[in-house]
PDB file of C-alpha atoms in Angstrom:
ATOM      1  CA  GLY A   1      16.873   4.466  -3.228  1.00 74.00           C
ATOM      2  CA  GLN A   2      17.970   2.042  -0.834  1.00 76.00           C
ATOM      3  CA  GLN A   3      19.707  -1.083  -2.996  1.00 85.00           C
ATOM      4  CA  VAL A   4      21.297  -4.190  -1.651  1.00 92.00           C
ATOM      5  CA  MET A   5      23.434  -6.464  -3.670  1.00 95.00           C
ATOM      6  CA  GLN A   6      23.374 -10.105  -3.016  1.00 96.00           C
ATOM      7  CA  ILE A   7      25.874 -12.769  -4.284  1.00 97.00           C
ATOM      8  CA  PRO A   8      26.139 -15.229  -5.929  1.00 97.00           C
ATOM      9  CA  GLN A   9      23.079 -15.316  -7.986  1.00 94.00           C
ATOM     10  CA  TYR A  10      23.558 -19.193  -8.323  1.00 96.00           C
ATOM     11  CA  GLN A  11      25.048 -22.068  -6.244  1.00 97.00           C
ATOM     12  CA  HIS A  12      25.368 -25.505  -6.848  1.00 97.00           C
ATOM     13  CA  VAL A  13      26.973 -27.674  -4.122  1.00 97.00           C
ATOM     14  CA  GLN A  14      26.752 -31.441  -3.470  1.00 97.00           C
ATOM     15  CA  GLU A  15      24.736 -32.711  -0.397  1.00 97.00           C
ATOM     16  CA  GLY A  16      27.319 -32.150   2.536  1.00 97.00           C
ATOM     17  CA  GLU A  17      28.823 -29.282   1.338  1.00 98.00           C
ATOM     18  CA  ASP A  18      28.773 -25.629   2.530  1.00 98.00           C
ATOM     19  CA  PHE A  19      26.879 -22.964   1.413  1.00 97.00           C
ATOM     20  CA  THR A  20      27.180 -19.008   1.784  1.00 98.00           C
ATOM     21  CA  THR A  21      25.522 -15.949   0.484  1.00 98.00           C
ATOM     22  CA  TYR A  22      26.077 -12.568   0.858  1.00 98.00           C
ATOM     23  CA  CYS A  23      24.514  -9.281   1.048  1.00 98.00           C
ATOM     24  CA  ASN A  24      25.860  -5.821   0.819  1.00 97.00           C
ATOM     25  CA  SER A  25      24.675  -2.296   0.869  1.00 95.00           C
ATOM     26  CA  SER A  26      26.654   1.025   0.545  1.00 92.00           C
ATOM     27  CA  THR A  27      24.755   2.592   3.389  1.00 92.00           C
ATOM     28  CA  THR A  28      24.494   1.438   6.903  1.00 94.00           C
ATOM     29  CA  LEU A  29      21.316  -0.540   7.780  1.00 94.00           C
ATOM     30  CA  SER A  30      19.175  -0.320  10.537  1.00 92.00           C
ATOM     31  CA  ASN A  31      18.461  -4.015  10.141  1.00 92.00           C
ATOM     32  CA  ILE A  32      18.722  -6.811   7.762  1.00 95.00           C
ATOM     33  CA  GLN A  33      15.850  -9.680   7.204  1.00 96.00           C
ATOM     34  CA  TRP A  34      16.541 -13.177   5.554  1.00 97.00           C
ATOM     35  CA  TYR A  35      13.923 -15.217   3.577  1.00 97.00           C
ATOM     36  CA  LYS A  36      13.758 -18.627   2.160  1.00 98.00           C
ATOM     37  CA  GLN A  37      11.449 -19.550  -0.887  1.00 97.00           C
ATOM     38  CA  ARG A  38      11.283 -23.078  -1.731  1.00 97.00           C
ATOM     39  CA  PRO A  39      10.812 -24.083  -5.535  1.00 94.00           C
ATOM     40  CA  GLY A  40       7.093 -23.378  -6.370  1.00 93.00           C
ATOM     41  CA  GLY A  41       6.762 -21.639  -3.133  1.00 96.00           C
ATOM     42  CA  HIS A  42       6.590 -18.392  -1.420  1.00 97.00           C
ATOM     43  CA  PRO A  43       9.189 -16.433   0.664  1.00 97.00           C
ATOM     44  CA  VAL A  44       9.000 -17.192   4.260  1.00 97.00           C
ATOM     45  CA  PHE A  45      10.595 -15.189   6.976  1.00 95.00           C
ATOM     46  CA  LEU A  46      13.648 -16.714   8.153  1.00 97.00           C
ATOM     47  CA  ILE A  47      15.523 -14.148  10.715  1.00 96.00           C
ATOM     48  CA  GLN A  48      16.088 -10.649  11.369  1.00 95.00           C
ATOM     49  CA  LEU A  49      19.442  -9.011  12.541  1.00 96.00           C
ATOM     50  CA  VAL A  50      19.704  -5.661  14.117  1.00 95.00           C
ATOM     51  CA  LYS A  51      22.979  -5.321  16.346  1.00 96.00           C
ATOM     52  CA  SER A  52      26.464  -4.616  14.778  1.00 96.00           C
ATOM     53  CA  GLY A  53      28.329  -7.914  14.653  1.00 97.00           C
ATOM     54  CA  GLU A  54      25.297  -9.864  15.542  1.00 97.00           C
ATOM     55  CA  VAL A  55      25.455 -13.591  15.126  1.00 98.00           C
ATOM     56  CA  LYS A  56      22.554 -16.045  15.144  1.00 98.00           C
ATOM     57  CA  LYS A  57      22.233 -19.534  14.386  1.00 97.00           C
ATOM     58  CA  GLN A  58      19.327 -21.956  13.419  1.00 97.00           C
ATOM     59  CA  LYS A  59      20.268 -25.329  13.306  1.00 96.00           C
ATOM     60  CA  ARG A  60      22.840 -25.569  10.423  1.00 98.00           C
ATOM     61  CA  LEU A  61      22.171 -21.696   9.461  1.00 98.00           C
ATOM     62  CA  THR A  62      24.409 -19.246  10.861  1.00 98.00           C
ATOM     63  CA  PHE A  63      23.645 -15.587  10.170  1.00 98.00           C
ATOM     64  CA  GLN A  64      25.960 -12.781  10.740  1.00 98.00           C
ATOM     65  CA  PHE A  65      25.635  -9.106  10.532  1.00 98.00           C
ATOM     66  CA  GLY A  66      28.819  -6.997   9.730  1.00 97.00           C
ATOM     67  CA  GLU A  67      30.236  -4.781  12.347  1.00 96.00           C
ATOM     68  CA  ALA A  68      29.747  -1.714  10.106  1.00 96.00           C
ATOM     69  CA  LYS A  69      26.082  -2.893   9.659  1.00 96.00           C
ATOM     70  CA  LYS A  70      26.823  -2.745   5.611  1.00 96.00           C
ATOM     71  CA  ASN A  71      26.876  -6.513   5.114  1.00 97.00           C
ATOM     72  CA  SER A  72      25.700  -9.562   6.044  1.00 98.00           C
ATOM     73  CA  SER A  73      25.636 -13.621   5.474  1.00 98.00           C
ATOM     74  CA  LEU A  74      23.830 -16.720   5.470  1.00 98.00           C
ATOM     75  CA  HIS A  75      25.943 -19.659   5.708  1.00 98.00           C
ATOM     76  CA  ILE A  76      24.696 -23.276   5.716  1.00 98.00           C
ATOM     77  CA  THR A  77      26.745 -25.976   6.870  1.00 98.00           C
ATOM     78  CA  ALA A  78      26.560 -29.611   5.465  1.00 98.00           C
ATOM     79  CA  THR A  79      23.904 -28.920   3.116  1.00 98.00           C
ATOM     80  CA  GLN A  80      20.873 -31.297   2.717  1.00 97.00           C
ATOM     81  CA  THR A  81      18.382 -31.512  -0.308  1.00 96.00           C
ATOM     82  CA  THR A  82      15.822 -29.975   2.105  1.00 97.00           C
ATOM     83  CA  ASP A  83      18.065 -26.703   1.768  1.00 98.00           C
ATOM     84  CA  VAL A  84      17.190 -26.171  -1.803  1.00 98.00           C
ATOM     85  CA  GLY A  85      15.650 -22.857  -2.691  1.00 97.00           C
ATOM     86  CA  THR A  86      16.212 -19.281  -3.302  1.00 97.00           C
ATOM     87  CA  TYR A  87      17.620 -17.324   0.053  1.00 98.00           C
ATOM     88  CA  PHE A  88      16.725 -13.300  -0.162  1.00 97.00           C
ATOM     89  CA  CYS A  89      18.167 -10.661   1.873  1.00 97.00           C
ATOM     90  CA  ALA A  90      15.837  -7.556   2.525  1.00 95.00           C
ATOM     91  CA  VAL A  91      16.559  -4.244   3.922  1.00 93.00           C
ATOM     92  CA  GLN A  92      14.521  -1.143   4.805  1.00 86.00           C
ATOM     93  CA  GLY A  93      14.374   1.023   1.877  1.00 75.00           C
ATOM     94  CA  GLY A  94      13.033   4.006   3.767  1.00 73.00           C
ATOM     95  CA  SER A  95      10.508   4.006   6.430  1.00 68.00           C
ATOM     96  CA  GLU A  96       8.088   1.560   5.038  1.00 81.00           C
ATOM     97  CA  LYS A  97       9.141  -0.570   2.394  1.00 86.00           C
ATOM     98  CA  LEU A  98      11.485  -3.920   2.266  1.00 89.00           C
ATOM     99  CA  VAL A  99      13.977  -3.834  -0.451  1.00 90.00           C
ATOM    100  CA  PHE A 100      14.928  -7.183  -1.390  1.00 92.00           C
ATOM    101  CA  GLY A 101      18.251  -8.464  -2.730  1.00 93.00           C
ATOM    102  CA  LYS A 102      17.829 -10.715  -5.996  1.00 93.00           C
ATOM    103  CA  GLY A 103      18.371 -13.865  -4.241  1.00 95.00           C
ATOM    104  CA  THR A 104      20.680 -16.773  -4.434  1.00 97.00           C
ATOM    105  CA  LYS A 105      19.290 -19.810  -5.873  1.00 96.00           C
ATOM    106  CA  LEU A 106      20.807 -22.873  -4.191  1.00 97.00           C
ATOM    107  CA  THR A 107      20.709 -26.480  -5.592  1.00 97.00           C
ATOM    108  CA  VAL A 108      22.002 -29.678  -3.919  1.00 97.00           C
ATOM    109  CA  ASN A 109      23.067 -32.748  -5.684  1.00 95.00           C
ATOM    110  CA  PRO A 110      22.361 -35.842  -3.650  1.00 92.00           C
TER     111      PRO A 110
ATOM    112  CA  ASP B   1      -1.000 -20.824   7.425  1.00 51.00           C
ATOM    113  CA  ALA B   2      -4.149 -19.363   6.074  1.00 63.00           C
ATOM    114  CA  GLY B   3      -3.462 -15.841   7.508  1.00 93.00           C
ATOM    115  CA  ILE B   4      -2.920 -14.426   4.056  1.00 96.00           C
ATOM    116  CA  THR B   5      -4.641 -15.462   0.898  1.00 97.00           C
ATOM    117  CA  GLN B   6      -4.549 -14.857  -2.661  1.00 98.00           C
ATOM    118  CA  SER B   7      -6.817 -15.547  -5.481  1.00 97.00           C
ATOM    119  CA  PRO B   8      -6.993 -16.997  -8.107  1.00 98.00           C
ATOM    120  CA  ARG B   9      -3.902 -19.114  -7.577  1.00 97.00           C
ATOM    121  CA  TYR B  10      -3.626 -19.358 -11.464  1.00 98.00           C
ATOM    122  CA  LYS B  11      -5.014 -17.003 -14.187  1.00 98.00           C
ATOM    123  CA  ILE B  12      -4.716 -17.123 -18.198  1.00 98.00           C
ATOM    124  CA  THR B  13      -5.851 -13.877 -19.898  1.00 97.00           C
ATOM    125  CA  GLU B  14      -5.621 -12.298 -23.210  1.00 97.00           C
ATOM    126  CA  THR B  15      -3.919  -9.145 -24.040  1.00 98.00           C
ATOM    127  CA  GLY B  16      -5.828  -6.000 -23.478  1.00 97.00           C
ATOM    128  CA  ARG B  17      -8.166  -7.743 -20.949  1.00 98.00           C
ATOM    129  CA  GLN B  18      -8.847  -6.454 -17.339  1.00 98.00           C
ATOM    130  CA  VAL B  19      -7.491  -8.557 -14.558  1.00 98.00           C
ATOM    131  CA  THR B  20      -7.854  -8.263 -10.947  1.00 98.00           C
ATOM    132  CA  LEU B  21      -5.845 -10.353  -8.290  1.00 98.00           C
ATOM    133  CA  MET B  22      -7.138 -10.432  -5.055  1.00 98.00           C
ATOM    134  CA  CYS B  23      -5.163 -10.640  -1.558  1.00 98.00           C
ATOM    135  CA  HIS B  24      -7.010 -10.897   1.960  1.00 98.00           C
ATOM    136  CA  GLN B  25      -5.391 -11.007   5.334  1.00 97.00           C
ATOM    137  CA  THR B  26      -6.795 -11.860   8.571  1.00 95.00           C
ATOM    138  CA  TRP B  27      -4.478 -10.373  10.857  1.00 91.00           C
ATOM    139  CA  SER B  28      -5.229  -6.714  10.743  1.00 90.00           C
ATOM    140  CA  HIS B  29      -2.005  -5.879   9.437  1.00 93.00           C
ATOM    141  CA  SER B  30      -1.443  -2.222   8.707  1.00 93.00           C
ATOM    142  CA  TYR B  31       0.975  -2.835   5.806  1.00 94.00           C
ATOM    143  CA  MET B  32       0.023  -4.725   2.645  1.00 96.00           C
ATOM    144  CA  PHE B  33       2.368  -4.824  -0.496  1.00 96.00           C
ATOM    145  CA  TRP B  34       2.242  -6.500  -4.172  1.00 98.00           C
ATOM    146  CA  TYR B  35       5.303  -7.974  -5.709  1.00 97.00           C
ATOM    147  CA  ARG B  36       6.267  -9.254  -9.030  1.00 97.00           C
ATOM    148  CA  GLN B  37       8.756 -12.141  -9.507  1.00 96.00           C
ATOM    149  CA  ASP B  38      10.408 -12.666 -12.674  1.00 93.00           C
ATOM    150  CA  LEU B  39      13.595 -14.767 -13.659  1.00 83.00           C
ATOM    151  CA  GLY B  40      16.469 -12.600 -12.909  1.00 77.00           C
ATOM    152  CA  HIS B  41      14.945  -9.679 -11.246  1.00 80.00           C
ATOM    153  CA  GLY B  42      13.848 -11.216  -7.737  1.00 87.00           C
ATOM    154  CA  LEU B  43      10.923  -9.709  -6.006  1.00 93.00           C
ATOM    155  CA  ARG B  44      10.021  -6.306  -7.123  1.00 93.00           C
ATOM    156  CA  LEU B  45       7.800  -3.978  -5.521  1.00 94.00           C
ATOM    157  CA  ILE B  46       4.395  -2.571  -7.569  1.00 96.00           C
ATOM    158  CA  TYR B  47       2.532  -0.766  -4.808  1.00 96.00           C
ATOM    159  CA  TYR B  48       1.960  -0.875  -1.124  1.00 95.00           C
ATOM    160  CA  SER B  49      -0.457   0.414   1.157  1.00 95.00           C
ATOM    161  CA  ALA B  50       0.252   1.528   4.858  1.00 93.00           C
ATOM    162  CA  ALA B  51      -3.265   1.619   5.783  1.00 93.00           C
ATOM    163  CA  ALA B  52      -6.840   1.732   4.443  1.00 92.00           C
ATOM    164  CA  ASP B  53      -7.329   4.503   1.640  1.00 92.00           C
ATOM    165  CA  ILE B  54      -3.478   5.018   1.810  1.00 94.00           C
ATOM    166  CA  THR B  55      -1.656   3.377  -1.256  1.00 95.00           C
ATOM    167  CA  ASP B  56       1.780   4.337  -2.437  1.00 94.00           C
ATOM    168  CA  LYS B  57       3.974   3.487  -5.945  1.00 94.00           C
ATOM    169  CA  GLY B  58       6.730   1.007  -5.401  1.00 92.00           C
ATOM    170  CA  GLU B  59       9.420   0.270  -8.168  1.00 90.00           C
ATOM    171  CA  VAL B  60       7.270  -1.094 -11.059  1.00 95.00           C
ATOM    172  CA  PRO B  61       3.875   0.407 -10.707  1.00 97.00           C
ATOM    173  CA  ASP B  62       2.910   1.268 -14.176  1.00 97.00           C
ATOM    174  CA  GLY B  63       0.040  -0.390 -15.661  1.00 97.00           C
ATOM    175  CA  TYR B  64      -1.283  -1.584 -12.097  1.00 98.00           C
ATOM    176  CA  VAL B  65      -3.962  -0.003 -10.139  1.00 98.00           C
ATOM    177  CA  VAL B  66      -4.782  -1.018  -6.380  1.00 98.00           C
ATOM    178  CA  SER B  67      -7.157   0.060  -3.840  1.00 96.00           C
ATOM    179  CA  ARG B  68      -7.542  -0.361  -0.168  1.00 96.00           C
ATOM    180  CA  SER B  69     -11.051   0.297   1.163  1.00 95.00           C
ATOM    181  CA  LYS B  70     -10.827  -2.462   4.090  1.00 95.00           C
ATOM    182  CA  THR B  71      -7.713  -3.104   5.882  1.00 95.00           C
ATOM    183  CA  GLU B  72      -8.181  -6.739   5.198  1.00 96.00           C
ATOM    184  CA  ASN B  73      -8.176  -6.614   1.246  1.00 97.00           C
ATOM    185  CA  PHE B  74      -5.449  -5.166  -1.272  1.00 98.00           C
ATOM    186  CA  PRO B  75      -6.648  -5.971  -4.614  1.00 98.00           C
ATOM    187  CA  LEU B  76      -4.263  -5.436  -7.565  1.00 98.00           C
ATOM    188  CA  THR B  77      -5.965  -4.724 -11.039  1.00 98.00           C
ATOM    189  CA  LEU B  78      -4.033  -4.866 -14.519  1.00 98.00           C
ATOM    190  CA  GLU B  79      -6.256  -2.480 -16.537  1.00 95.00           C
ATOM    191  CA  SER B  80      -5.052  -3.816 -19.782  1.00 97.00           C
ATOM    192  CA  ALA B  81      -3.039  -6.676 -19.410  1.00 98.00           C
ATOM    193  CA  THR B  82       0.090  -6.910 -21.819  1.00 98.00           C
ATOM    194  CA  ARG B  83       2.511 -10.026 -22.320  1.00 97.00           C
ATOM    195  CA  SER B  84       5.129  -8.331 -19.974  1.00 97.00           C
ATOM    196  CA  GLN B  85       2.866  -8.593 -17.200  1.00 98.00           C
ATOM    197  CA  THR B  86       3.135 -12.510 -17.385  1.00 97.00           C
ATOM    198  CA  SER B  87       4.630 -13.192 -13.948  1.00 97.00           C
ATOM    199  CA  VAL B  88       4.299 -14.427 -10.475  1.00 98.00           C
ATOM    200  CA  TYR B  89       2.545 -12.167  -8.147  1.00 98.00           C
ATOM    201  CA  PHE B  90       3.058 -12.165  -4.434  1.00 98.00           C
ATOM    202  CA  CYS B  91       0.946 -10.163  -2.021  1.00 98.00           C
ATOM    203  CA  ALA B  92       2.208  -9.811   1.779  1.00 97.00           C
ATOM    204  CA  SER B  93       1.738  -8.114   4.698  1.00 96.00           C
ATOM    205  CA  ARG B  94       3.107  -6.642   7.875  1.00 93.00           C
ATOM    206  CA  GLY B  95       2.149  -5.248  11.249  1.00 86.00           C
ATOM    207  CA  ARG B  96       4.692  -2.539  11.763  1.00 78.00           C
ATOM    208  CA  VAL B  97       7.603  -1.304  10.167  1.00 69.00           C
ATOM    209  CA  ALA B  98      10.433  -3.348  11.032  1.00 70.00           C
ATOM    210  CA  ASP B  99       8.239  -6.752  11.707  1.00 82.00           C
ATOM    211  CA  THR B 100       8.474 -10.009   9.802  1.00 89.00           C
ATOM    212  CA  GLN B 101       6.666  -9.599   6.341  1.00 93.00           C
ATOM    213  CA  TYR B 102       4.589 -12.620   5.725  1.00 95.00           C
ATOM    214  CA  PHE B 103       3.674 -13.593   1.769  1.00 97.00           C
ATOM    215  CA  GLY B 104       0.690 -15.262   0.208  1.00 97.00           C
ATOM    216  CA  PRO B 105       1.037 -18.249  -1.667  1.00 97.00           C
ATOM    217  CA  GLY B 106       1.007 -16.491  -5.106  1.00 97.00           C
ATOM    218  CA  THR B 107      -0.656 -15.855  -8.504  1.00 98.00           C
ATOM    219  CA  ARG B 108       0.589 -17.314 -11.406  1.00 97.00           C
ATOM    220  CA  LEU B 109      -0.678 -15.150 -14.271  1.00 98.00           C
ATOM    221  CA  THR B 110      -0.104 -15.769 -17.911  1.00 97.00           C
ATOM    222  CA  VAL B 111      -1.007 -13.189 -20.498  1.00 98.00           C
ATOM    223  CA  LEU B 112      -1.430 -14.489 -24.060  1.00 96.00           C
TER     224      LEU B 112
END
Protein backbone atom coordinates (compact mmCIF):
# COMPACT_ATOMS: atom_id res chain seq x y z
CA GLY A 1 0.00 0.00 0.00
CA GLN A 2 0.85 3.65 -0.21
CA GLN A 3 3.59 4.75 2.17
CA VAL A 4 5.15 8.08 2.92
CA MET A 5 8.44 8.67 4.70
CA GLN A 6 8.68 11.72 6.92
CA ILE A 7 11.94 13.11 8.30
CA PRO A 8 13.25 14.02 10.73
CA GLN A 9 11.39 12.25 13.50
CA TYR A 10 12.41 14.87 16.05
CA GLN A 11 13.72 18.41 15.79
CA HIS A 12 14.86 20.65 18.61
CA VAL A 13 15.43 24.31 17.80
CA GLN A 14 16.09 27.53 19.60
CA GLU A 15 13.34 30.09 19.33
CA GLY A 16 13.97 32.17 16.24
CA GLU A 17 15.62 29.38 14.26
CA ASP A 18 14.05 27.91 11.16
CA PHE A 19 12.55 24.42 10.92
CA THR A 20 11.83 22.11 8.01
CA THR A 21 10.16 18.72 7.78
CA TYR A 22 10.08 16.59 4.65
CA CYS A 23 7.79 13.93 3.25
CA ASN A 24 8.84 11.58 0.49
CA SER A 25 6.96 9.02 -1.56
CA SER A 26 8.20 6.49 -4.09
CA THR A 27 5.08 7.04 -6.18
CA THR A 28 3.46 10.10 -7.68
CA LEU A 29 0.93 11.65 -5.37
CA SER A 30 -2.42 13.14 -6.31
CA ASN A 31 -2.21 15.57 -3.42
CA ILE A 32 -0.69 15.93 0.02
CA GLN A 33 -2.12 17.34 3.21
CA TRP A 34 -0.35 18.68 6.28
CA TYR A 35 -1.63 18.51 9.85
CA LYS A 36 -0.39 19.87 13.17
CA GLN A 37 -0.95 18.25 16.53
CA ARG A 38 -0.26 20.29 19.62
CA PRO A 39 0.91 18.42 22.74
CA GLY A 40 -2.11 16.70 24.28
CA GLY A 41 -4.28 17.69 21.35
CA HIS A 42 -5.62 16.22 18.16
CA PRO A 43 -4.37 16.64 14.59
CA VAL A 44 -5.63 19.76 12.90
CA PHE A 45 -5.61 20.33 9.16
CA LEU A 46 -3.19 22.98 7.92
CA ILE A 47 -3.21 22.83 4.13
CA GLN A 48 -3.58 20.73 1.02
CA LEU A 49 -1.25 20.86 -1.99
CA VAL A 50 -2.43 19.58 -5.34
CA LYS A 51 -0.38 21.04 -8.18
CA SER A 52 3.15 20.16 -9.24
CA GLY A 53 5.63 22.68 -7.85
CA GLU A 54 2.95 24.36 -5.76
CA VAL A 55 4.07 26.70 -2.99
CA LYS A 56 1.67 28.02 -0.39
CA LYS A 57 2.32 30.28 2.57
CA GLN A 58 0.54 30.77 5.86
CA LYS A 59 2.29 33.53 7.79
CA ARG A 60 5.65 31.99 8.77
CA LEU A 61 4.81 28.57 7.31
CA THR A 62 5.76 27.70 3.73
CA PHE A 63 4.51 24.51 2.11
CA GLN A 64 5.97 23.10 -1.09
CA PHE A 65 4.97 20.26 -3.38
CA GLY A 66 7.73 18.85 -5.54
CA GLU A 67 7.77 19.13 -9.30
CA ALA A 68 7.42 15.36 -9.63
CA LYS A 69 4.70 15.30 -6.94
CA LYS A 70 6.67 12.75 -4.95
CA ASN A 71 7.83 14.96 -2.12
CA SER A 72 6.74 17.87 -0.01
CA SER A 73 8.12 20.09 2.69
CA LEU A 74 6.90 22.34 5.46
CA HIS A 75 9.22 25.17 6.46
CA ILE A 76 8.73 27.42 9.46
CA THR A 77 10.66 30.67 9.53
CA ALA A 78 11.78 32.07 12.88
CA THR A 79 10.10 29.50 15.11
CA GLN A 80 8.11 30.56 18.13
CA THR A 81 7.11 28.58 21.20
CA THR A 82 3.60 28.40 19.78
CA ASP A 83 4.95 26.26 16.93
CA VAL A 84 5.67 23.29 19.21
CA GLY A 85 3.89 20.11 18.30
CA THR A 86 4.01 17.27 15.83
CA TYR A 87 3.62 17.92 12.13
CA PHE A 88 2.21 15.19 9.92
CA CYS A 89 1.94 14.86 6.20
CA ALA A 90 -0.86 12.71 4.79
CA VAL A 91 -1.41 11.23 1.34
CA GLN A 92 -4.16 9.30 -0.36
CA GLY A 93 -3.73 5.58 0.26
CA GLY A 94 -6.13 4.19 -2.24
CA SER A 95 -9.35 5.94 -3.06
CA GLU A 96 -10.69 6.45 0.43
CA LYS A 97 -7.95 6.36 3.04
CA LEU A 98 -5.40 8.90 4.17
CA VAL A 99 -2.00 7.50 4.99
CA PHE A 100 -0.08 9.57 7.52
CA GLY A 101 3.64 9.99 7.86
CA LYS A 102 5.01 9.22 11.30
CA GLY A 103 5.34 12.89 12.04
CA THR A 104 8.07 15.30 13.06
CA LYS A 105 7.97 16.39 16.66
CA LEU A 106 9.16 19.97 17.04
CA THR A 107 10.33 21.38 20.33
CA VAL A 108 11.32 25.03 20.68
CA ASN A 109 13.62 26.26 23.40
CA PRO A 110 12.76 29.82 24.47
CA ASP B 1 -15.35 22.84 17.56
CA ALA B 2 -18.19 20.47 18.59
CA GLY B 3 -18.60 18.94 15.13
CA ILE B 4 -16.98 15.66 16.10
CA THR B 5 -16.98 14.37 19.64
CA GLN B 6 -15.61 11.32 21.38
CA SER B 7 -16.56 9.68 24.64
CA PRO B 8 -15.28 8.88 27.07
CA ARG B 9 -12.19 11.11 26.99
CA TYR B 10 -10.37 8.89 29.47
CA LYS B 11 -10.94 5.24 30.26
CA ILE B 12 -9.18 2.73 32.47
CA THR B 13 -10.15 -0.89 32.11
CA GLU B 14 -8.81 -4.32 32.84
CA THR B 15 -7.51 -7.01 30.56
CA GLY B 16 -10.30 -9.13 29.11
CA ARG B 17 -13.07 -6.58 29.50
CA GLN B 18 -15.13 -5.25 26.63
CA VAL B 19 -14.82 -1.54 25.98
CA THR B 20 -16.69 0.66 23.53
CA LEU B 21 -15.42 4.04 22.43
CA MET B 22 -18.00 6.38 20.95
CA CYS B 23 -17.65 8.83 18.10
CA HIS B 24 -20.32 11.26 16.93
CA GLN B 25 -20.19 13.85 14.16
CA THR B 26 -22.76 16.49 13.27
CA TRP B 27 -21.71 17.26 9.69
CA SER B 28 -23.29 14.24 7.99
CA HIS B 29 -19.86 13.35 6.64
CA SER B 30 -19.79 10.18 4.60
CA TYR B 31 -16.41 8.95 5.78
CA MET B 32 -15.43 8.13 9.33
CA PHE B 33 -12.19 6.69 10.64
CA TRP B 34 -10.62 5.26 13.77
CA TYR B 35 -6.92 5.69 14.44
CA ARG B 36 -4.69 4.76 17.30
CA GLN B 37 -1.65 6.80 18.17
CA ASP B 38 1.35 5.34 19.95
CA LEU B 39 4.84 6.71 20.43
CA GLY B 40 6.99 5.92 17.45
CA HIS B 41 4.11 4.74 15.28
CA GLY B 42 2.31 7.91 14.37
CA LEU B 43 -1.36 7.52 13.45
CA ARG B 44 -2.38 4.02 12.46
CA LEU B 45 -5.73 3.35 10.86
CA ILE B 46 -7.83 0.71 12.61
CA TYR B 47 -11.11 0.76 10.66
CA TYR B 48 -12.94 3.15 8.42
CA SER B 49 -16.39 3.56 6.97
CA ALA B 50 -17.44 5.10 3.68
CA ALA B 51 -21.14 5.30 4.60
CA ALA B 52 -23.70 3.81 6.94
CA ASP B 53 -23.47 0.01 6.97
CA ILE B 54 -20.18 0.05 5.02
CA THR B 55 -16.98 -0.58 6.95
CA ASP B 56 -13.52 -1.78 6.04
CA LYS B 57 -10.31 -2.75 7.77
CA GLY B 58 -7.35 -0.46 8.08
CA GLU B 59 -3.76 -1.20 8.99
CA VAL B 60 -4.30 -2.63 12.51
CA PRO B 61 -7.85 -4.07 12.82
CA ASP B 62 -7.17 -7.14 14.96
CA GLY B 63 -8.98 -7.09 18.31
CA TYR B 64 -11.39 -4.34 17.26
CA VAL B 65 -14.94 -4.29 15.97
CA VAL B 66 -16.87 -1.38 14.45
CA SER B 67 -20.37 -0.72 13.31
CA ARG B 68 -22.10 2.16 11.57
CA SER B 69 -25.86 1.88 11.71
CA LYS B 70 -26.24 5.68 11.50
CA THR B 71 -24.19 8.14 9.48
CA GLU B 72 -23.34 10.26 12.51
CA ASN B 73 -22.07 7.50 14.83
CA PHE B 74 -19.10 5.18 14.51
CA PRO B 75 -18.44 3.22 17.71
CA LEU B 76 -15.26 1.21 18.19
CA THR B 77 -15.41 -1.88 20.40
CA LEU B 78 -12.52 -3.74 21.95
CA GLU B 79 -14.10 -7.13 22.51
CA SER B 80 -11.51 -8.38 25.01
CA ALA B 81 -9.07 -5.63 25.88
CA THR B 82 -5.35 -6.37 26.04
CA ARG B 83 -2.51 -4.28 27.46
CA SER B 84 -1.19 -3.72 23.94
CA GLN B 85 -4.38 -1.77 23.21
CA THR B 86 -3.39 0.92 25.68
CA SER B 87 -3.25 3.94 23.42
CA VAL B 88 -4.82 7.22 22.41
CA TYR B 89 -7.70 6.67 20.02
CA PHE B 90 -8.80 9.31 17.53
CA CYS B 91 -11.95 9.32 15.52
CA ALA B 92 -12.05 11.39 12.34
CA SER B 93 -14.53 12.26 9.64
CA ARG B 94 -14.42 13.59 6.12
CA GLY B 95 -17.03 14.62 3.61
CA ARG B 96 -15.48 13.47 0.34
CA VAL B 97 -12.32 11.63 -0.73
CA ALA B 98 -9.94 14.60 -1.04
CA ASP B 99 -11.53 16.78 1.61
CA THR B 100 -10.05 17.91 4.89
CA GLN B 101 -10.16 15.28 7.61
CA TYR B 102 -11.45 16.46 10.99
CA PHE B 103 -10.33 14.73 14.14
CA GLY B 104 -12.12 14.33 17.43
CA PRO B 105 -10.40 15.22 20.71
CA GLY B 106 -9.30 11.63 21.36
CA THR B 107 -9.86 8.97 24.00
CA ARG B 108 -6.96 7.98 26.20
CA LEU B 109 -7.43 4.29 27.01
CA THR B 110 -5.41 2.42 29.60
CA VAL B 111 -5.71 -1.35 29.88
CA LEU B 112 -4.35 -2.74 33.14
